[in-house]
């Protein structure tokens, strides 16, 4: 006889009819007739602490459904340490499914479209990798799933088969699909660069570093190729790129120098940044300290250095572009800059900011007729939220002019801007006795749709795209929804306010920099800042398993 718990779980799974084509309606288990469903799209903008806030704290008041192609939360600040082996990959992960959170539904799928008027989400399954024919859970989502596949992937895997689609209704929606790595359409970057967005990226980087050393240690490897194998390039002088350079330098000087004593002196680590200085968001004194620390470790930093191309193979020394340059490269790449020309590198890690998710771009291009019978719009920044009594008209989601992110009001509600009407304006003079209706509002906000993290930008505030911003947004949103605010109930709620807790970065050799906000608060650098850096990230770990394992590996 089946276990009762298994029967309850089975009853909550999706029932999809394979005979029907296109989206089909699905049902999940309901807690009660009064319980409303809150759907969270994506986990990319949520590290494991923020994801726990939204999934666990809201589960008591809402039927919480998480839709993401990734079945785990990622704590991105620890990915650099995991990439070089300082920590294990599981230390940066927390599973979405947890027996301590039985009220949280999870669907491993892609959010394909949103109908704000009908309050439904079109979802596409992503459990089976159709391109490779392998079943089971995907190790990581394809970062270019919603964009055109590269010729290399098309040749290797063939055209991606579409998964089954279904529609899910919601009462409240949180959009947190995150961003992809910004490539600025640099030739060859998408195909050949290594990124640092997920555990799969960290795993590939670790594998490639060890591969470069193993190939370089072979007696059949030419000296010129050996030098290029041991040359590592990091593109981007922000905290992520500089922290990876520091972690890689520590790996070479503390571990690999003992394992490969002949090769360690040949290692070259170079950071390229198009800006005139790196770590520009830090205080000038702290940035100079970081530069000095990197120079002592032998890490070269090249500012005002723009990358124009990254291609497979060695630099074309023969000038004929022969295929032998690629075949004999042992996985090396050629990095092209205006200052240095073609330079052979064993690996290129790309960390130059965020690019908006194609899913968000697609939603921004669509028009929605609102308000509808099921979806209300409100005046932006209103508290308590007042439902607008406007006639139905066409609206579009407002996008940030620079980043392309979804614009939200002070309560994290998605803002709308009106579409011009297609009918021509009449030139007939109005009757003096006729009452002139008020002009339609140019902006509004969706009453039950929120956005936070990297894919959101506040209309009246320029917030940094950091983990602490999204953390504070998630905490504020969870408290607001649990208190019954933000739902048109007439209960006033305070707008979201960001509290700057400072920024910090690891610079290698057990040293870090901590930039504290406000006047009168001293900035910290050196080993004391390194202890603060580790203490903060250890405190942000959620499970006791990681709270014990992380200091053990450190």
XYZ file of C-alpha atoms in Angstrom:
554
model
C 0.000 0.000 0.000
C 1.285 3.431 -0.876
C 2.414 5.694 1.880
C -0.221 8.344 2.797
C 2.426 11.043 2.502
C 3.271 9.845 -0.992
C -0.420 9.886 -1.904
C -0.750 13.469 -0.739
C 2.303 14.508 -2.731
C 1.093 12.673 -5.806
C -2.239 14.443 -5.604
C -0.450 17.773 -5.750
C 1.455 17.023 -8.931
C 0.407 18.470 -12.265
C -2.030 16.625 -14.464
C -1.163 17.329 -18.090
C -3.058 15.726 -20.938
C -0.644 14.566 -23.688
C -3.507 14.446 -26.185
C -3.959 18.198 -26.203
C -1.639 20.575 -27.962
C -0.727 23.962 -26.644
C -1.277 25.219 -23.101
C -3.555 23.221 -20.822
C -5.004 24.219 -17.490
C -3.440 22.667 -14.404
C -4.433 22.487 -10.803
C -2.375 22.231 -7.669
C -3.589 21.250 -4.253
C -5.445 23.997 -2.443
C -5.169 24.653 1.259
C -8.616 26.154 1.649
C -11.107 28.098 -0.364
C -9.736 31.345 1.060
C -6.044 30.605 0.467
C -4.616 32.631 -2.379
C -1.872 31.453 -4.697
C 1.399 33.357 -4.863
C 3.618 32.405 -7.790
C 7.330 33.198 -7.803
C 9.017 33.140 -11.205
C 12.690 32.270 -11.130
C 15.385 31.923 -8.520
C 18.199 33.681 -10.380
C 17.628 36.932 -8.543
C 17.282 35.142 -5.240
C 20.219 33.699 -3.379
C 19.401 31.043 -0.836
C 18.655 33.473 2.011
C 16.226 35.540 -0.095
C 14.637 32.429 -1.529
C 14.002 31.090 1.938
C 12.315 34.351 2.887
C 9.860 34.236 -0.005
C 9.175 30.502 0.050
C 9.091 29.804 3.776
C 7.628 32.945 5.331
C 4.896 33.304 2.738
C 3.903 29.635 2.856
C 1.809 30.144 5.990
C -0.452 32.742 4.352
C -0.331 31.786 0.675
C -0.290 28.734 -1.510
C 3.280 29.410 -2.614
C 4.359 28.066 -6.009
C 7.962 28.440 -7.201
C 8.602 28.116 -10.947
C 12.243 27.806 -11.976
C 14.375 25.572 -14.210
C 16.790 25.266 -11.282
C 15.718 23.212 -8.268
C 18.101 24.844 -5.820
C 18.936 28.243 -4.384
C 22.425 29.590 -5.126
C 24.482 31.801 -2.834
C 26.455 33.556 -5.572
C 29.114 35.219 -3.324
C 30.526 31.752 -2.602
C 30.787 30.639 -6.240
C 34.305 32.048 -6.608
C 35.494 29.973 -3.654
C 33.745 26.889 -5.019
C 35.329 27.366 -8.454
C 38.869 27.021 -7.058
C 38.103 24.317 -4.497
C 38.206 26.424 -1.331
C 34.604 25.327 -0.774
C 32.583 22.511 -2.235
C 29.740 23.207 -4.615
C 27.102 22.058 -2.140
C 28.202 24.807 0.254
C 26.737 27.374 -2.146
C 23.458 25.489 -2.580
C 20.212 24.926 -0.743
C 17.488 22.720 -2.255
C 14.122 24.245 -3.065
C 12.300 21.134 -1.943
C 12.517 20.656 1.785
C 10.489 18.510 4.155
C 10.430 21.439 6.556
C 8.580 23.509 3.948
C 5.746 21.166 2.916
C 3.491 24.068 1.957
C 5.757 25.159 -0.902
C 4.999 23.818 -4.376
C 7.873 23.671 -6.859
C 7.776 23.252 -10.636
C 10.979 22.728 -12.568
C 9.961 24.659 -15.642
C 10.419 27.863 -17.612
C 8.026 30.785 -17.354
C 7.287 31.397 -21.023
C 4.676 34.155 -20.928
C 2.418 36.143 -18.593
C -1.150 37.231 -19.248
C -1.596 40.033 -16.734
C -5.195 40.613 -17.772
C -6.250 37.011 -17.083
C -3.673 36.571 -14.274
C -2.155 33.418 -15.756
C 1.404 32.256 -16.429
C 2.303 30.066 -19.398
C 4.860 27.510 -18.242
C 7.062 25.171 -20.278
C 8.488 22.026 -18.732
C 12.276 21.706 -18.498
C 12.881 18.460 -16.634
C 14.293 16.527 -19.603
C 17.105 17.880 -21.779
C 15.618 17.243 -25.202
C 18.765 18.264 -27.093
C 21.038 15.608 -25.603
C 18.348 12.970 -25.120
C 19.297 12.518 -21.479
C 16.546 12.238 -18.916
C 16.523 13.427 -15.343
C 17.085 16.836 -13.840
C 18.991 19.489 -15.746
C 22.267 20.409 -14.050
C 21.766 24.073 -14.888
C 19.494 26.102 -17.158
C 20.664 27.033 -20.628
C 21.555 30.738 -20.371
C 20.638 31.289 -24.010
C 17.468 29.230 -24.038
C 15.344 32.246 -24.958
C 17.777 33.657 -27.488
C 19.152 32.321 -30.726
C 21.379 29.299 -30.216
C 24.941 29.597 -31.359
C 26.103 27.688 -34.417
C 28.272 25.523 -32.192
C 25.331 24.406 -30.054
C 23.131 23.883 -33.089
C 25.784 21.673 -34.654
C 26.378 19.684 -31.474
C 22.843 19.269 -30.146
C 20.559 20.131 -33.018
C 17.459 22.288 -32.726
C 15.997 22.404 -29.263
C 12.663 20.609 -28.961
C 9.887 22.502 -27.265
C 8.569 21.096 -24.006
C 4.934 20.748 -23.033
C 3.220 23.958 -22.003
C 0.522 24.574 -19.452
C -1.119 27.570 -17.833
C -1.271 28.359 -14.140
C -3.417 31.021 -12.549
C -2.188 33.230 -9.738
C -3.538 35.708 -7.237
C -0.206 37.421 -6.656
C 2.930 37.187 -8.759
C 6.595 37.863 -7.967
C 8.944 38.208 -10.954
C 12.502 37.339 -9.944
C 13.993 35.751 -13.056
C 17.300 37.578 -12.692
C 19.745 38.584 -15.410
C 22.359 37.035 -17.657
C 25.969 38.086 -18.041
C 26.401 41.164 -20.215
C 28.563 40.445 -23.262
C 28.062 43.732 -25.183
C 27.739 41.528 -28.291
C 31.503 41.018 -28.277
C 32.381 38.507 -30.961
C 32.939 34.980 -29.650
C 32.200 35.689 -25.980
C 28.966 33.713 -25.716
C 30.553 30.673 -27.316
C 33.969 30.681 -25.652
C 33.968 32.625 -22.373
C 33.414 31.198 -18.900
C 30.799 32.925 -16.755
C 30.117 32.936 -13.015
C 26.358 32.792 -12.561
C 25.631 29.263 -11.399
C 27.222 26.215 -9.817
C 27.589 24.675 -13.263
C 29.761 27.635 -14.256
C 31.971 27.179 -11.190
C 32.291 23.474 -11.945
C 33.387 24.130 -15.536
C 35.940 26.699 -14.398
C 37.471 24.323 -11.866
C 37.665 21.580 -14.486
C 39.327 23.885 -17.011
C 41.946 25.182 -14.550
C 43.047 21.654 -13.668
C 42.942 20.690 -17.342
C 45.296 23.537 -18.253
C 47.835 22.441 -15.651
C 47.651 18.783 -16.625
C 48.170 19.512 -20.330
C 50.979 21.948 -19.537
C 52.776 19.289 -17.492
C 52.984 16.845 -20.407
C 56.441 16.484 -21.994
C 54.879 16.658 -25.456
C 53.506 20.158 -24.868
C 55.488 22.866 -26.620
C 56.893 25.665 -24.498
C 54.903 28.325 -26.341
C 51.661 26.410 -25.827
C 52.535 25.806 -22.181
C 52.781 29.540 -21.561
C 49.413 30.164 -23.156
C 47.770 27.363 -21.201
C 48.910 28.977 -17.956
C 47.712 32.458 -18.898
C 44.305 33.259 -17.399
C 42.259 36.340 -18.315
C 39.447 37.863 -16.248
C 37.281 40.447 -17.990
C 35.630 42.889 -15.602
C 37.031 44.870 -12.693
C 34.005 44.665 -10.413
C 33.809 42.718 -7.135
C 33.018 39.398 -8.846
C 35.921 39.538 -11.292
C 38.417 40.804 -8.728
C 37.375 38.218 -6.140
C 37.835 35.420 -8.659
C 41.282 36.763 -9.533
C 42.114 36.744 -5.816
C 40.818 33.199 -5.323
C 42.700 31.940 -8.379
C 45.898 33.601 -7.173
C 45.502 31.945 -3.768
C 44.990 28.581 -5.447
C 48.208 28.959 -7.433
C 50.363 30.218 -4.552
C 49.096 27.887 -1.819
C 48.144 24.603 -3.508
C 49.198 24.312 -7.137
C 52.722 25.525 -6.408
C 53.218 22.316 -4.421
C 51.468 20.042 -6.894
C 53.066 21.619 -9.979
C 56.252 23.296 -8.671
C 57.711 23.674 -12.175
C 54.596 25.274 -13.654
C 53.489 27.648 -10.892
C 56.076 30.368 -11.720
C 54.766 30.441 -15.296
C 51.187 31.320 -14.328
C 49.971 34.741 -15.432
C 46.666 36.192 -14.207
C 45.438 39.352 -15.939
C 42.344 41.443 -15.238
C 41.008 43.569 -18.113
C 38.534 46.390 -17.571
C 37.300 49.038 -19.959
C 36.982 51.598 -17.138
C 39.919 53.753 -16.008
C 40.044 51.947 -12.644
C 38.807 48.761 -11.015
C 36.543 48.508 -7.957
C 35.275 51.990 -8.709
C 32.348 51.582 -6.297
C 34.770 51.490 -3.335
C 36.431 54.385 -1.573
C 39.566 55.599 -3.355
C 41.806 54.562 -0.474
C 40.390 51.038 -0.392
C 40.704 50.713 -4.175
C 44.388 51.682 -3.990
C 44.930 49.132 -1.220
C 43.358 46.455 -3.402
C 45.558 47.420 -6.360
C 48.683 47.211 -4.204
C 47.656 43.814 -2.844
C 47.055 42.412 -6.314
C 50.378 43.732 -7.588
C 52.224 42.006 -4.744
C 50.549 38.741 -5.713
C 51.587 39.123 -9.341
C 48.094 39.786 -10.696
C 48.272 42.211 -13.629
C 45.469 44.763 -13.923
C 44.928 46.480 -17.265
C 42.454 49.354 -17.269
C 41.074 51.090 -20.356
C 41.368 47.712 -22.041
C 38.499 46.832 -24.364
C 38.122 43.275 -25.671
C 37.062 43.109 -29.313
C 37.019 39.332 -29.867
C 37.461 35.975 -28.156
C 37.936 33.017 -30.467
C 38.987 29.395 -30.214
C 42.546 28.468 -31.074
C 45.987 29.985 -30.769
C 47.005 33.369 -32.167
C 47.384 33.172 -35.928
C 51.165 33.374 -36.121
C 51.236 31.967 -39.669
C 48.828 34.583 -40.957
C 46.801 32.047 -42.923
C 44.059 31.285 -40.361
C 44.600 27.541 -40.818
C 42.505 25.009 -38.940
C 45.675 23.666 -37.333
C 45.717 26.713 -35.112
C 42.492 25.440 -33.521
C 43.261 21.724 -33.612
C 46.591 22.129 -31.798
C 45.329 24.673 -29.270
C 44.405 22.161 -26.523
C 41.366 24.235 -25.668
C 43.166 27.587 -25.652
C 41.602 30.816 -26.843
C 42.807 33.979 -28.508
C 41.874 37.223 -26.766
C 42.002 40.323 -28.950
C 42.372 43.814 -27.491
C 43.293 47.114 -29.091
C 46.265 47.527 -26.754
C 47.864 44.061 -26.919
C 46.501 42.597 -30.124
C 46.061 38.811 -30.134
C 47.007 37.047 -26.888
C 46.654 33.320 -26.268
C 44.952 32.361 -22.989
C 44.063 29.065 -21.401
C 40.791 30.394 -20.015
C 38.813 33.632 -20.114
C 36.323 34.372 -17.317
C 33.781 37.032 -18.265
C 32.240 39.204 -15.535
C 31.146 42.567 -16.929
C 27.743 43.208 -15.405
C 24.202 42.116 -16.141
C 22.150 41.743 -19.302
C 18.378 41.706 -19.089
C 16.660 38.331 -19.268
C 15.046 37.633 -22.678
C 11.865 36.644 -20.835
C 11.660 40.154 -19.382
C 12.333 41.705 -22.784
C 9.501 39.683 -24.289
C 7.080 40.764 -21.566
C 8.029 44.410 -22.022
C 7.125 44.340 -25.704
C 3.574 43.094 -25.140
C 0.512 45.258 -24.613
C -2.140 44.373 -22.043
C -5.733 45.611 -21.851
C -6.308 46.648 -18.259
C -8.071 46.815 -15.906
C -9.964 43.568 -16.389
C -12.439 41.593 -14.354
C -9.610 39.710 -12.653
C -6.706 42.157 -12.714
C -6.777 45.617 -11.158
C -4.463 48.560 -11.675
C -3.660 51.175 -9.082
C -2.050 54.559 -8.898
C 1.745 54.256 -8.584
C 3.196 54.707 -5.095
C -0.279 54.786 -3.543
C -0.568 53.702 0.079
C -3.076 52.333 0.825
C -3.452 51.069 -2.760
C -6.541 52.501 -4.396
C -8.014 50.582 -7.305
C -8.374 52.840 -10.331
C -11.820 53.228 -11.879
C -10.445 53.754 -15.368
C -11.924 52.444 -18.593
C -10.151 49.506 -20.131
C -7.243 50.548 -22.335
C -3.897 49.316 -23.625
C -0.919 49.345 -21.256
C 2.693 48.234 -21.471
C 5.158 47.415 -18.730
C 7.475 50.331 -18.132
C 11.154 49.572 -18.708
C 14.204 51.368 -17.400
C 15.759 53.445 -20.211
C 19.330 52.394 -19.410
C 19.236 48.853 -18.003
C 15.995 47.655 -19.590
C 14.765 46.331 -16.240
C 11.137 46.304 -15.117
C 10.312 49.601 -13.437
C 8.567 49.247 -10.065
C 7.081 51.818 -7.734
C 8.041 52.388 -4.110
C 6.029 49.301 -3.109
C 7.800 47.046 -5.668
C 4.648 46.881 -7.806
C 5.192 46.657 -11.564
C 4.567 50.011 -13.239
C 2.679 50.473 -16.495
C 2.666 53.213 -19.092
C -0.238 53.875 -21.414
C -0.337 53.215 -25.129
C -1.553 55.995 -27.470
C -5.059 55.378 -28.750
C -5.464 54.466 -32.405
C -8.548 56.633 -32.925
C -8.042 60.141 -34.239
C -8.822 63.017 -31.948
C -11.875 65.050 -32.893
C -11.686 68.759 -33.567
C -15.311 69.457 -32.595
C -15.558 71.965 -29.773
C -17.064 70.474 -26.637
C -20.417 71.689 -25.414
C -20.080 74.240 -22.641
C -22.633 72.335 -20.591
C -20.974 68.965 -21.071
C -18.719 67.773 -18.311
C -15.143 67.224 -19.452
C -13.809 63.847 -18.278
C -10.404 63.873 -16.648
C -7.507 62.931 -18.906
C -6.487 59.288 -18.668
C -3.558 58.460 -16.453
C -0.229 58.012 -18.223
C 1.147 55.653 -15.590
C -0.318 52.994 -13.338
C 0.797 49.923 -11.429
C -0.384 46.334 -11.300
C -2.008 45.713 -7.936
C -0.880 42.096 -7.553
C 2.374 41.825 -9.532
C 5.762 42.545 -7.961
C 9.318 42.486 -9.272
C 12.562 42.465 -7.345
C 16.237 41.698 -7.717
C 18.348 42.298 -10.794
C 15.376 42.377 -13.164
C 13.723 45.310 -11.345
C 14.546 49.007 -11.056
C 12.767 51.474 -8.787
C 11.329 54.520 -10.520
C 12.393 57.075 -7.933
C 15.600 55.533 -6.607
C 18.861 54.316 -8.109
C 19.563 51.157 -6.123
C 22.723 49.071 -6.583
C 22.293 45.721 -8.326
C 23.703 43.775 -5.389
C 22.625 40.842 -3.268
C 21.809 43.017 -0.265
C 19.340 45.058 -2.326
C 17.373 41.989 -3.383
C 17.597 40.566 0.145
C 16.034 43.649 1.668
C 13.376 43.729 -1.045
C 12.448 40.098 -0.375
C 12.243 40.654 3.388
C 10.099 43.765 2.935
C 7.777 42.066 0.446
C 7.314 38.986 2.649
C 6.407 41.113 5.662
C 4.066 43.300 3.629
C 2.160 40.401 2.100
C 1.984 38.468 5.359
C 0.513 41.513 7.083
C -2.187 41.766 4.450
C -0.837 44.994 2.999
C -0.415 45.803 -0.650
C -3.586 43.982 -1.635
C -6.134 46.725 -1.797
C -7.457 45.972 1.686
C -7.083 49.551 2.755
C -4.314 48.780 5.227
C -1.564 51.331 4.809
C 1.985 50.053 4.385
C 5.227 51.972 4.323
C 7.141 52.090 1.035
C 10.307 50.105 0.597
C 13.446 51.892 1.720
C 16.929 50.612 1.024
C 19.478 50.564 3.815
C 23.048 50.602 2.594
C 25.019 48.159 4.727
C 28.241 48.718 2.813
C 30.139 46.654 0.281
C 33.085 44.327 0.630
C 35.430 42.325 -1.566
C 38.116 39.708 -1.065
C 41.481 40.724 -2.553
C 43.563 37.612 -1.847
C 46.170 36.400 0.638
C 43.660 36.457 3.536
C 42.908 40.143 2.993
C 39.759 42.035 2.080
C 38.296 45.528 1.911
C 35.051 46.672 3.563
C 33.524 50.017 2.598
C 31.103 51.077 5.346
C 28.434 53.709 4.589
C 27.960 57.043 6.287
C 30.278 59.527 7.889
C 32.218 58.617 10.986
C 32.259 54.884 10.230
C 35.787 53.686 9.501
C 36.530 51.623 6.427
C 38.302 48.326 7.045
C 41.065 46.656 5.070
C 43.503 43.818 5.573
C 43.064 40.705 7.681
C 40.443 42.252 9.958
C 38.304 42.990 6.901
C 38.879 39.415 5.744
C 37.450 38.129 9.042
C 34.451 40.421 8.616
C 34.008 39.207 5.026
C 33.955 35.577 6.090
C 31.781 36.224 9.125
C 29.111 38.020 7.112
C 28.830 35.305 4.492
C 28.853 32.559 7.096
C 26.036 34.321 8.917
C 24.012 34.505 5.706
C 24.089 30.720 5.320
C 20.680 29.257 6.061
C 21.086 25.584 6.906
C 23.086 24.322 9.854
C 24.746 21.884 7.475
C 26.474 24.704 5.624
C 27.113 26.679 8.790
C 29.213 23.757 9.978
C 30.774 22.726 6.657
C 31.823 26.180 5.410
C 34.180 27.031 8.323
C 35.458 23.447 8.201
C 36.568 23.872 4.577
C 37.900 27.365 5.257
